[in-house]
Coordinates of C-alpha atoms in Angstrom, one line a residue:
Chain I
M455 CA 75.6 126.9 112.3
S456 CA 78.9 124.7 111.4
D457 CA 80.3 123.4 108.3
A458 CA 79.8 119.7 108.8
P459 CA 77.1 118.8 106.5
F460 CA 74.1 117.9 108.0
L461 CA 72.1 117.0 105.2
S462 CA 73.8 115.1 102.5
L463 CA 72.9 113.7 98.6
E464 CA 75.7 111.4 97.4
K465 CA 74.9 110.6 93.6
L466 CA 71.5 110.6 93.7
T467 CA 69.6 109.1 90.7
L468 CA 65.3 109.2 90.9
A469 CA 63.6 107.5 88.4
Y470 CA 59.5 106.9 88.0
G471 CA 59.6 103.6 86.0
D472 CA 62.1 103.8 83.5
T473 CA 62.0 107.9 83.7
V474 CA 64.5 109.1 85.3
A475 CA 64.3 112.4 86.8
V476 CA 67.2 113.0 88.3
K477 CA 71.0 111.9 87.8
D478 CA 73.9 111.6 90.0
L479 CA 72.4 114.9 92.1
D480 CA 75.5 115.6 94.4
L481 CA 74.6 117.9 97.8
S482 CA 75.7 118.8 101.4
I483 CA 73.5 121.2 103.5
R484 CA 74.8 122.3 106.5
K485 CA 72.4 123.0 109.8
G486 CA 70.1 125.7 110.0
E487 CA 70.7 126.7 106.6
L488 CA 67.6 127.8 105.1
V489 CA 68.1 126.3 101.3
A490 CA 66.2 126.8 97.7
F491 CA 65.1 124.5 94.9
L492 CA 64.9 126.7 92.0
G493 CA 63.8 125.7 88.7
P494 CA 61.4 125.1 86.5
S495 CA 58.2 122.6 86.5
G496 CA 60.0 119.3 85.7
C497 CA 63.8 119.9 86.6
G498 CA 63.7 117.5 89.2
K499 CA 63.3 119.7 92.5
T500 CA 60.4 118.5 93.8
T501 CA 61.5 114.7 93.3
T502 CA 64.8 115.2 95.1
M503 CA 61.8 117.1 97.9
R504 CA 60.3 113.7 97.9
S505 CA 62.9 111.7 98.2
I506 CA 64.6 113.3 100.9
A507 CA 61.1 113.1 102.3
G508 CA 61.2 108.8 101.6
L509 CA 58.6 108.9 99.6
L510 CA 60.2 107.8 96.7
S511 CA 63.4 105.4 97.2
P512 CA 66.0 106.4 95.0
A513 CA 67.1 104.1 91.9
S514 CA 70.8 104.9 93.2
G515 CA 72.7 107.0 95.9
A516 CA 72.2 107.5 99.1
I517 CA 70.6 110.6 101.5
K518 CA 72.8 111.0 104.9
L519 CA 71.2 113.1 107.8
D520 CA 73.0 113.7 111.3
G521 CA 75.3 111.6 110.3
A522 CA 73.5 108.6 109.7
D523 CA 72.7 106.8 106.2
I524 CA 68.4 107.6 106.0
T525 CA 68.3 106.2 102.1
R526 CA 66.3 103.0 103.4
V527 CA 64.7 103.6 106.0
S528 CA 60.9 104.5 105.7
A529 CA 59.2 108.1 105.5
N530 CA 57.3 107.8 108.9
K531 CA 60.8 107.5 110.9
R532 CA 62.9 109.8 109.1
S533 CA 62.1 112.7 111.2
V534 CA 61.6 114.6 108.3
G535 CA 58.6 117.3 107.9
L536 CA 56.9 118.4 104.8
V537 CA 54.5 121.3 104.1
F538 CA 52.5 120.5 100.9
Q539 CA 51.7 123.3 98.4
S540 CA 47.9 122.1 99.2
Y541 CA 48.6 121.7 102.6
A542 CA 47.4 118.0 102.9
L543 CA 45.3 118.5 106.3
F544 CA 42.9 116.2 107.4
P545 CA 39.1 117.7 106.6
H546 CA 37.4 115.6 109.5
L547 CA 40.0 116.8 112.4
T548 CA 40.0 120.2 114.4
V549 CA 43.2 122.3 114.1
F550 CA 44.2 121.0 117.1
E551 CA 44.2 117.5 116.5
N552 CA 45.7 117.8 112.7
V553 CA 48.6 119.8 114.8
A554 CA 48.2 117.1 117.7
F555 CA 48.1 114.0 115.2
G556 CA 52.0 113.2 115.3
L557 CA 52.4 113.7 118.7
R558 CA 49.7 111.3 119.3
L559 CA 51.2 108.8 117.2
K560 CA 54.3 109.1 119.2
K561 CA 52.0 107.8 122.3
L562 CA 53.2 111.1 124.3
P563 CA 51.3 112.1 127.6
A564 CA 48.6 113.9 127.4
A565 CA 49.5 116.9 128.8
E566 CA 52.7 117.3 126.8
I567 CA 50.7 117.2 123.6
E568 CA 48.0 119.9 124.9
S569 CA 51.3 122.3 125.6
R570 CA 53.3 121.6 122.3
V571 CA 49.9 121.9 120.1
T572 CA 49.2 125.1 121.7
A573 CA 53.1 126.4 122.4
G574 CA 52.7 125.4 118.0
L575 CA 49.5 127.3 117.4
K576 CA 50.1 130.4 119.2
S577 CA 53.6 130.3 117.7
V578 CA 51.8 130.3 114.1
G579 CA 49.0 133.2 115.4
L580 CA 45.8 130.7 115.5
S581 CA 45.3 130.1 119.2
N582 CA 41.7 131.1 118.5
F583 CA 41.6 128.6 115.9
S584 CA 41.9 125.1 117.1
A585 CA 38.8 124.5 117.2
R586 CA 37.7 124.7 113.8
K587 CA 37.6 122.4 111.0
P588 CA 40.0 122.7 107.9
G589 CA 37.4 124.1 105.7
E590 CA 36.5 126.6 107.8
L591 CA 40.1 128.0 107.0
S592 CA 41.4 130.5 104.4
G593 CA 44.4 129.1 102.7
G594 CA 47.0 131.6 104.3
Q595 CA 45.6 129.4 107.6
Q596 CA 45.5 126.3 106.5
Q597 CA 49.3 126.6 105.4
R598 CA 50.3 127.8 109.2
V599 CA 48.5 124.9 110.6
A600 CA 50.1 122.5 108.3
L601 CA 53.5 124.4 109.0
A602 CA 52.7 124.1 113.2
R603 CA 52.2 120.5 112.0
S604 CA 54.8 119.9 111.1
M605 CA 57.3 121.9 113.5
V606 CA 56.0 120.3 116.9
M607 CA 57.3 117.3 115.9
E608 CA 61.4 119.2 115.9
P609 CA 62.1 117.5 112.8
K610 CA 65.5 117.4 111.8
V611 CA 64.5 118.9 108.2
L612 CA 61.4 121.0 107.0
L613 CA 60.9 120.5 103.9
L614 CA 58.5 122.7 101.8
D615 CA 56.4 122.6 98.4
E616 CA 56.0 125.7 96.8
P617 CA 55.3 127.4 100.3
L618 CA 54.1 130.9 98.8
S619 CA 52.7 130.3 95.5
N620 CA 49.2 129.5 96.4
L621 CA 49.0 132.9 98.8
D622 CA 48.2 136.5 97.4
A623 CA 50.8 138.8 97.2
R624 CA 50.4 140.4 101.0
L625 CA 50.7 137.4 102.5
R626 CA 53.2 135.9 100.9
L627 CA 55.1 138.7 102.4
E628 CA 53.4 137.4 105.6
M629 CA 54.4 133.9 105.6
R630 CA 58.0 134.5 104.2
T631 CA 58.4 136.4 107.2
E632 CA 57.0 133.5 109.1
L633 CA 59.1 131.6 108.0
Q634 CA 62.4 133.5 108.5
R635 CA 61.2 133.6 112.3
V636 CA 60.3 129.9 112.7
Q637 CA 63.4 129.1 111.3
K638 CA 65.5 131.6 113.3
E639 CA 64.2 130.7 116.7
T640 CA 64.0 126.5 115.9
G641 CA 67.2 126.5 114.2
V642 CA 65.3 124.0 111.9
T643 CA 67.4 122.7 108.5
M644 CA 64.7 123.7 105.8
I645 CA 64.4 123.5 102.3
F646 CA 62.2 125.0 99.8
V647 CA 61.1 124.6 96.4
T648 CA 59.8 127.0 94.5
H649 CA 59.7 128.0 90.3
D650 CA 59.7 131.5 91.6
Q651 CA 63.2 133.2 91.0
G652 CA 62.5 136.5 93.7
E653 CA 60.5 134.0 96.1
A654 CA 64.3 132.3 96.1
L655 CA 66.6 134.9 95.9
S656 CA 64.3 137.1 99.4
L657 CA 64.0 133.8 101.4
A658 CA 66.6 131.5 101.1
D659 CA 70.8 131.8 102.2
R660 CA 71.5 129.2 99.3
I661 CA 70.1 128.4 96.7
V662 CA 70.3 125.6 94.8
V663 CA 69.3 125.7 90.4
M664 CA 67.9 122.9 89.1
L665 CA 67.6 121.7 85.1
N666 CA 66.9 118.8 83.8
G667 CA 67.4 116.3 86.9
A668 CA 70.6 118.1 87.6
I669 CA 72.2 121.1 89.5
E670 CA 72.8 123.8 87.3
Q671 CA 74.6 125.8 90.1
I672 CA 75.1 126.6 93.4
G673 CA 75.2 129.8 95.3
T674 CA 73.8 132.5 97.7
P675 CA 71.2 134.5 96.1
E676 CA 73.8 137.3 95.2
D677 CA 76.0 134.2 93.5
I678 CA 73.0 133.4 91.6
Y679 CA 71.7 137.1 90.7
N680 CA 74.8 138.5 89.7
R681 CA 76.7 135.9 88.5
P682 CA 75.1 133.2 86.8
I683 CA 77.2 130.5 85.1
S684 CA 75.2 129.2 83.1
R685 CA 72.9 130.4 80.0
F686 CA 69.9 129.1 81.5
V687 CA 70.6 130.6 85.2
A688 CA 71.6 133.9 82.9
D689 CA 68.4 133.5 81.8
F690 CA 66.1 132.7 84.8
V691 CA 67.1 135.3 87.1
G692 CA 66.7 137.9 84.0
F693 CA 70.1 138.5 82.0
E694 CA 68.1 139.6 78.8
N695 CA 70.9 140.0 76.4
I696 CA 72.6 136.6 76.2
F697 CA 75.8 135.7 73.9
A698 CA 77.6 132.8 73.3
V699 CA 81.4 133.4 73.3
E700 CA 84.3 131.6 71.0
G701 CA 87.6 132.2 70.9
G702 CA 87.6 135.6 72.7
K703 CA 84.8 137.3 70.3
L704 CA 81.3 137.3 70.9
K705 CA 78.7 135.5 68.4
A706 CA 76.0 137.2 67.2
G707 CA 73.8 137.7 64.6
N708 CA 76.5 139.0 61.9
G709 CA 78.8 136.7 62.9
P710 CA 82.0 137.0 65.5
I711 CA 82.7 140.4 67.2
D712 CA 85.7 141.6 69.0
L713 CA 85.8 142.1 72.3
S714 CA 87.5 145.5 74.4
G715 CA 89.8 143.4 76.9
S716 CA 90.4 139.3 77.2
L717 CA 88.8 136.8 78.5
P718 CA 89.3 133.9 80.8
P719 CA 89.8 130.8 78.5
D720 CA 86.8 129.0 80.2
T721 CA 84.3 131.7 79.2
A722 CA 81.4 130.2 77.7
G723 CA 79.4 133.1 76.8
L724 CA 78.5 136.4 78.5
A725 CA 75.0 137.8 80.0
W726 CA 74.0 141.5 80.1
R727 CA 70.7 142.9 82.2
P728 CA 69.1 145.3 79.9
R729 CA 70.7 148.6 82.8
M730 CA 74.1 147.3 82.1
V731 CA 74.0 148.2 78.8
T732 CA 75.0 151.9 78.0
L733 CA 73.1 153.5 75.4
G734 CA 74.1 156.8 73.9
S735 CA 78.1 155.8 73.3
G736 CA 80.0 153.0 72.2
P737 CA 81.0 150.8 69.6
F738 CA 77.9 149.3 68.3
Q739 CA 75.5 151.0 66.9
G740 CA 71.6 150.0 66.5
T741 CA 67.9 151.8 66.3
V742 CA 65.3 151.8 68.1
R743 CA 62.5 148.8 68.0
G744 CA 60.6 150.0 71.0
A745 CA 60.2 151.5 73.9
S746 CA 57.8 150.7 77.5
F747 CA 58.0 152.8 80.7
S748 CA 57.7 150.9 83.7
G749 CA 57.7 153.9 85.9
S750 CA 61.4 154.6 87.5
T751 CA 63.2 153.1 84.4
R752 CA 62.5 152.9 80.5
E753 CA 62.8 149.6 78.3
Y754 CA 64.2 150.0 75.1
L755 CA 64.1 146.7 72.4
L756 CA 66.9 147.7 69.9
D757 CA 67.6 146.1 66.5
T758 CA 71.1 145.6 65.9
P759 CA 73.6 143.5 64.2
L760 CA 74.2 141.6 66.6
G761 CA 70.8 140.8 67.1
A762 CA 67.3 142.1 69.5
I763 CA 69.4 143.8 72.6
K764 CA 67.1 144.9 75.5
A765 CA 68.0 148.2 77.5
E766 CA 67.4 150.3 80.2
E767 CA 67.4 153.2 81.0
D768 CA 66.3 156.0 84.4
A769 CA 63.1 156.8 83.7
A770 CA 64.1 160.6 84.5
L771 CA 66.1 160.9 80.8
A772 CA 64.9 161.8 78.2
A773 CA 62.9 159.4 76.0
R774 CA 64.5 158.2 73.1
E775 CA 61.9 158.0 69.6
T776 CA 61.2 154.9 68.3
G777 CA 63.0 154.4 64.8
S778 CA 66.5 156.5 65.5
A779 CA 69.5 155.7 65.7
I780 CA 71.7 155.0 68.7
A781 CA 74.9 153.8 69.7
F782 CA 75.6 151.6 72.8
D783 CA 78.4 149.8 74.4
L784 CA 78.4 146.1 76.0
P785 CA 80.8 146.8 78.5
V786 CA 82.4 143.2 79.2
E787 CA 83.7 144.0 82.8
K788 CA 79.8 144.3 84.1
A789 CA 79.0 141.4 81.7
A790 CA 77.8 137.6 83.7
R791 CA 80.7 135.2 82.1
L792 CA 79.2 132.1 81.7
K793 CA 80.9 129.3 82.2
K794 CA 78.2 126.8 80.1
F795 CA 76.5 127.6 77.5
G796 CA 74.3 124.9 76.5
Chain S
M884 CA -2.2 120.4 72.4
T885 CA -0.3 123.8 73.2
P886 CA 2.9 122.8 75.3
R887 CA 1.6 124.7 78.3
I888 CA -1.2 122.0 78.8
F889 CA 1.4 118.7 77.5
T890 CA 4.2 119.3 79.5
P891 CA 1.9 119.2 82.8
L892 CA 0.3 116.1 81.7
V893 CA 3.3 114.4 80.9
L894 CA 5.5 115.1 83.9
F895 CA 1.4 114.0 85.7
L896 CA 1.5 111.0 83.7
V897 CA 5.7 109.9 85.1
I898 CA 4.6 110.9 87.8
G899 CA 1.7 108.6 88.6
F900 CA 3.0 105.8 86.6
L901 CA 6.0 105.5 89.7
I902 CA 4.2 106.6 92.9
G903 CA 0.7 105.8 91.7
P904 CA 1.2 101.7 91.7
F905 CA 2.4 102.3 95.3
F906 CA -0.6 103.9 96.5
I907 CA -2.6 101.1 94.9
I908 CA -0.7 98.7 97.0
V909 CA -0.9 100.8 100.1
A910 CA -5.1 100.9 99.6
A911 CA -5.0 97.7 98.6
S912 CA -3.5 96.1 101.9
L913 CA -5.9 97.9 103.8
S914 CA -8.8 96.0 102.0
G915 CA -11.8 94.8 104.2
G916 CA -12.3 92.0 101.4
E917 CA -10.6 88.8 101.3
T918 CA -9.1 88.8 97.5
L919 CA -6.4 90.9 96.8
A920 CA -8.1 93.7 94.9
F921 CA -8.3 97.5 93.9
P922 CA -10.5 99.3 95.0
P923 CA -10.0 97.9 98.4
Q924 CA -13.8 96.4 99.5
G925 CA -14.2 97.8 103.2
F926 CA -11.3 98.7 105.3
S927 CA -9.1 97.2 107.5
L928 CA -5.9 96.0 109.3
K929 CA -5.9 92.6 109.5
W930 CA -3.9 91.7 106.1
V931 CA -1.5 93.9 108.0
A932 CA -1.8 92.1 111.0
K933 CA -1.6 88.7 109.1
V934 CA 2.3 89.4 107.7
F935 CA 3.0 88.9 111.3
T936 CA 1.8 85.7 111.5
V937 CA 2.8 83.6 108.1
E938 CA 5.8 81.7 109.5
S939 CA 7.3 81.1 105.5
F940 CA 7.5 85.3 105.8
Q941 CA 9.4 85.1 108.5
E942 CA 11.4 82.6 107.7
S943 CA 12.8 84.3 104.0
F944 CA 12.5 88.1 105.3
A945 CA 15.1 86.6 107.8
I946 CA 17.3 84.7 104.5
S947 CA 16.8 88.5 103.0
M948 CA 18.1 90.4 105.7
L949 CA 21.0 88.6 105.9
L950 CA 21.4 88.3 102.8
A951 CA 21.1 92.0 101.9
I952 CA 23.9 92.8 105.2
G953 CA 26.0 90.1 104.6
G954 CA 26.1 90.1 100.9
T955 CA 26.5 93.9 101.4
A956 CA 29.1 93.9 104.0
A957 CA 31.0 91.4 102.1
A958 CA 31.0 93.9 98.7
L959 CA 31.9 96.5 101.0
V960 CA 35.2 94.2 102.2
L961 CA 36.2 93.7 98.9
G962 CA 34.9 97.3 97.3
V963 CA 36.8 99.2 99.5
P964 CA 39.9 97.9 98.8
A965 CA 39.3 97.5 95.4
S966 CA 38.0 101.2 95.0
Y967 CA 41.1 102.5 97.0
A968 CA 43.2 100.4 94.6
L969 CA 41.2 101.8 91.5
S970 CA 41.9 105.5 92.2
R971 CA 45.2 105.5 93.9
Y972 CA 47.0 103.3 91.4
K973 CA 47.4 103.1 88.1
L974 CA 47.0 99.8 87.9
P975 CA 47.6 97.6 84.7
F976 CA 44.2 97.1 83.0
G977 CA 42.5 98.9 85.6
E978 CA 39.6 100.6 83.7
T979 CA 39.2 96.8 82.0
I980 CA 39.0 95.7 85.9
R981 CA 36.6 98.3 86.4
T982 CA 34.5 97.6 83.6
I983 CA 34.3 93.9 85.3
V984 CA 33.0 94.8 88.6
S985 CA 30.2 96.9 87.0
L986 CA 29.1 93.6 84.5
P987 CA 26.5 92.4 87.3
I988 CA 24.8 96.4 86.8
I989 CA 24.5 95.0 83.2
V990 CA 24.0 91.8 82.6
P991 CA 20.4 90.9 83.0
G992 CA 19.9 89.3 86.9
I993 CA 17.4 86.6 84.6
I994 CA 20.7 85.6 82.6
V995 CA 23.2 85.7 85.9
G996 CA 20.5 83.4 87.8
L997 CA 20.4 81.1 85.1
A998 CA 23.9 80.7 84.3
L999 CA 24.9 80.5 88.3
L1000 CA 22.0 77.4 88.4
R1001 CA 23.2 75.7 85.5
Y1002 CA 27.2 76.2 85.9
I1003 CA 28.0 76.6 89.6
V1004 CA 25.2 74.6 91.7
V1005 CA 23.7 71.9 89.1
P1006 CA 27.3 70.5 88.2
F1007 CA 29.7 71.3 91.6
G1008 CA 26.4 70.7 93.7
L1009 CA 27.1 74.3 95.5
N1010 CA 24.8 75.2 98.1
I1011 CA 22.4 77.5 97.5
T1012 CA 22.8 80.0 100.7
L1013 CA 25.8 79.9 99.8
T1014 CA 25.4 80.5 96.0
L1015 CA 22.8 83.2 96.8
F1016 CA 25.0 85.4 99.5
L1017 CA 28.0 85.1 96.1
A1018 CA 25.1 86.4 93.6
H1019 CA 24.3 89.5 96.4
T1020 CA 27.7 89.8 97.0
A1021 CA 28.8 90.3 93.6
L1022 CA 25.5 92.6 92.5
V1023 CA 25.9 94.9 95.1
L1024 CA 29.5 94.9 94.5
P1025 CA 29.4 97.9 91.1
Y1026 CA 27.3 100.3 93.4
A1027 CA 30.1 99.9 96.5
V1028 CA 32.7 100.2 94.2
R1029 CA 31.2 103.4 92.5
V1030 CA 30.0 105.2 95.7
V1031 CA 32.5 104.8 97.2
S1032 CA 35.1 105.4 94.1
A1033 CA 33.4 108.8 94.4
S1034 CA 33.9 109.8 97.6
L1035 CA 37.6 108.1 97.5
N1036 CA 38.2 110.8 94.3
N1037 CA 36.8 113.4 96.2
L1038 CA 39.6 113.2 98.4
R1039 CA 43.5 114.4 98.2
S1040 CA 45.8 111.5 98.0
D1041 CA 48.2 113.6 99.8
I1042 CA 46.9 113.5 103.2
E1043 CA 47.8 110.2 103.2
E1044 CA 51.8 110.9 102.5
A1045 CA 51.3 113.6 105.2
A1046 CA 49.7 111.0 108.0
V1047 CA 53.0 108.8 106.7
L1048 CA 55.1 111.8 107.4
L1049 CA 54.0 112.5 110.9
G1050 CA 54.8 109.2 111.9
S1051 CA 51.7 106.2 110.6
S1052 CA 52.7 103.8 108.5
R1053 CA 50.9 103.3 105.5
A1054 CA 47.6 101.0 106.9
G1055 CA 47.7 103.1 109.9
A1056 CA 47.3 106.4 107.1
F1057 CA 44.2 104.4 105.3
F1058 CA 42.5 104.1 108.5
R1059 CA 43.7 107.2 110.3
V1060 CA 42.7 109.8 107.4
V1061 CA 41.4 107.3 104.2
M1062 CA 38.5 105.8 106.2
P1063 CA 37.0 109.1 108.4
N1064 CA 36.9 111.1 105.2
I1065 CA 35.0 107.9 103.4
R1066 CA 33.0 106.6 106.0
S1067 CA 29.6 108.4 104.3
G1068 CA 30.5 107.2 101.0
I1069 CA 30.6 104.0 102.5
L1070 CA 27.3 104.2 104.5
A1071 CA 25.5 105.4 102.0
A1072 CA 27.4 102.2 99.7
F1073 CA 26.3 99.9 102.2
I1074 CA 22.6 101.5 102.2
L1075 CA 22.0 101.4 98.6
G1076 CA 23.7 98.2 98.6
F1077 CA 21.2 97.0 101.2
V1078 CA 18.2 98.0 99.2
T1079 CA 19.4 96.8 95.7
S1080 CA 20.2 92.6 97.2
F1081 CA 16.5 92.9 99.6
N1082 CA 14.9 93.9 96.3
Q1083 CA 16.8 91.3 94.4
V1084 CA 14.4 89.5 92.1
P1085 CA 15.5 87.3 89.0
V1086 CA 18.7 86.1 90.5
S1087 CA 17.1 85.2 93.7
L1088 CA 14.1 83.5 91.3
F1089 CA 16.7 80.6 90.0
L1090 CA 18.2 80.3 93.3
S1091 CA 15.9 79.0 95.2
G1092 CA 15.5 75.4 96.9
P1093 CA 13.6 73.4 99.7
G1094 CA 13.0 76.0 102.7
V1095 CA 15.3 78.5 100.8
R1096 CA 13.8 81.3 99.6
T1097 CA 14.5 84.7 99.6
L1098 CA 10.9 86.9 100.4
P1099 CA 10.6 88.5 97.1
I1100 CA 10.8 85.7 95.4
D1101 CA 8.1 84.1 98.6
M1102 CA 6.0 86.7 97.9
L1103 CA 5.4 85.4 94.4
S1104 CA 5.1 81.9 95.1
Y1105 CA 2.4 82.5 98.4
M1106 CA 0.1 84.9 95.8
E1107 CA 0.4 81.7 93.5
I1108 CA -1.1 79.9 95.9
T1109 CA -2.7 82.2 98.2
Y1110 CA -4.6 85.4 96.7
D1111 CA -5.1 87.3 99.4
P1112 CA -4.2 91.4 100.3
S1113 CA -2.0 89.9 103.0
V1114 CA 1.0 90.2 100.3
A1115 CA 0.2 93.8 99.2
A1116 CA 0.3 94.7 103.0
L1117 CA 3.8 92.9 103.1
S1118 CA 4.8 95.1 100.0
A1119 CA 3.7 98.4 101.8
L1120 CA 5.9 97.8 104.8
L1121 CA 8.4 97.2 103.0
A1122 CA 8.1 100.3 101.0
F1123 CA 7.7 102.3 103.8
M1124 CA 10.9 100.0 105.4
S1125 CA 13.4 101.7 101.8
I1126 CA 11.3 105.2 102.2
G1127 CA 12.9 104.5 106.2
I1128 CA 16.0 103.8 105.3
V1129 CA 16.6 106.1 102.1
F1130 CA 15.2 108.7 104.3
L1131 CA 17.5 108.8 107.6
A1132 CA 20.6 108.2 104.8
E1133 CA 19.5 111.1 103.2
R1134 CA 18.9 113.5 106.2
F1135 CA 22.0 112.4 108.1
L1136 CA 24.6 111.8 105.2
G1137 CA 23.5 113.9 102.3
F1138 CA 22.8 110.5 100.6
S1139 CA 22.1 112.1 97.3
R1140 CA 25.2 113.6 96.9
Y1141 CA 26.9 110.0 96.1
V1142 CA 24.4 108.4 94.1

């Protein structure tokens, strides 16, 4: 993995007719990285991916890949592979011919096609299925054919659209391992699009969180999970107690609340996960509104002057009664500091 | 009358009216008599044999065949790209175009025939054969668009993008991954169009000229002069031809899925 950008998007603006889907997006990706585009539907992640593939021409901006400007290079000449969410296998062709499709278009010698397809199918564990038609395969198998079909082309970048979302839990784990293995073995630069934070956290080297056609935050899974920088990202990765900060004070339901300790001036908000809330002691008072048991933990919903607070405690501790008064603390040193509170 | 008797009776009557004439025609064509009559008088194959000796039948059969094959092929050449555009792109006035394409099914053929004669053939002196060809193309077009659209709608459009990303051009993707997957739809449209065109009467009725007649029109005029069972024999042969085609289509293509 070198530090020079391998794929870069520069001031990329993408539009469908008059509707701008992505605006002035800047992003560089290094060779061999596994990057996730994470965001809710409509955030522009799929649109961005389609523009990298060449299926959508940018309204403005540039896309550079491996030192060349590919903004105006047509999709069939970009060396970019895409595994579609629906897999998009050719129903009239056998598994073998599906995988061979691109190689035949390259007019490679038959012996080479044969050996590359065989190797490709072997690597996804489908050697025995080469004579089948896609309709005779399960969803997971179809996806692996689609993966092999893209990989035998030795693309510079492999794009995957929601690669795990159509699979059941067991296959999801299998496919995740499969993708990581392929990425490690071939060193291909991979970008996948997902709306599932768990998928992004577990699979990616780096996550690009998108919202409303713009990048909200870029970071490692640890960065995104532990140090979200905006209210949206904090909410997206499971911070349930999120407050704006104004003039060093917490802006809550009943007016500003002083905080212990000082905050950097650019702090726009603070966010706590339920398990970061201290229960049983602290400067704040609340009432237990409800509780839910989830095996290893108990989650409480508190009615407080700050508003509703979600807190979590080890289930080994005694359960707190609904209706009882409780002291709690929101420790500032544990909180995620948000720089953007839009 | 109880429903237990009523329902089978209605069913029997409907089937009788639909299929009955066919049996009557077949029986009449095997008659040994000199006039078209039912029940047939005696049994012979002479009228079936005579069909093949009537010169005008041979000519008009050839014209009908050429019209059916040529008109349907032309309708497909227009209809396949039209269906593709209608189903893949959000065209301005897409629905209007769809409706216009379907018009030949809705407008009575007799009006189409009269209009073509009165406003195209007579004022512009357009060749009758050419007009017939154009009329049959237009008549078959709605079927072509409908059937091909149905099979296109069953086909996901992202396979074309997949083909492009694997190095194919847009046009190449159409021929490599779209056409093979709608092939049976196209064949079904061809058969439906062929049968529609071949059996077409009202439009062709107005578009007959010296030496240019489609087979059904020729049969009509033959009957006006010669009232012998050979027309019945020819009808029966044509019916068997149609049944054969549809049977083969169903057997090999699952034709009924598309109509």
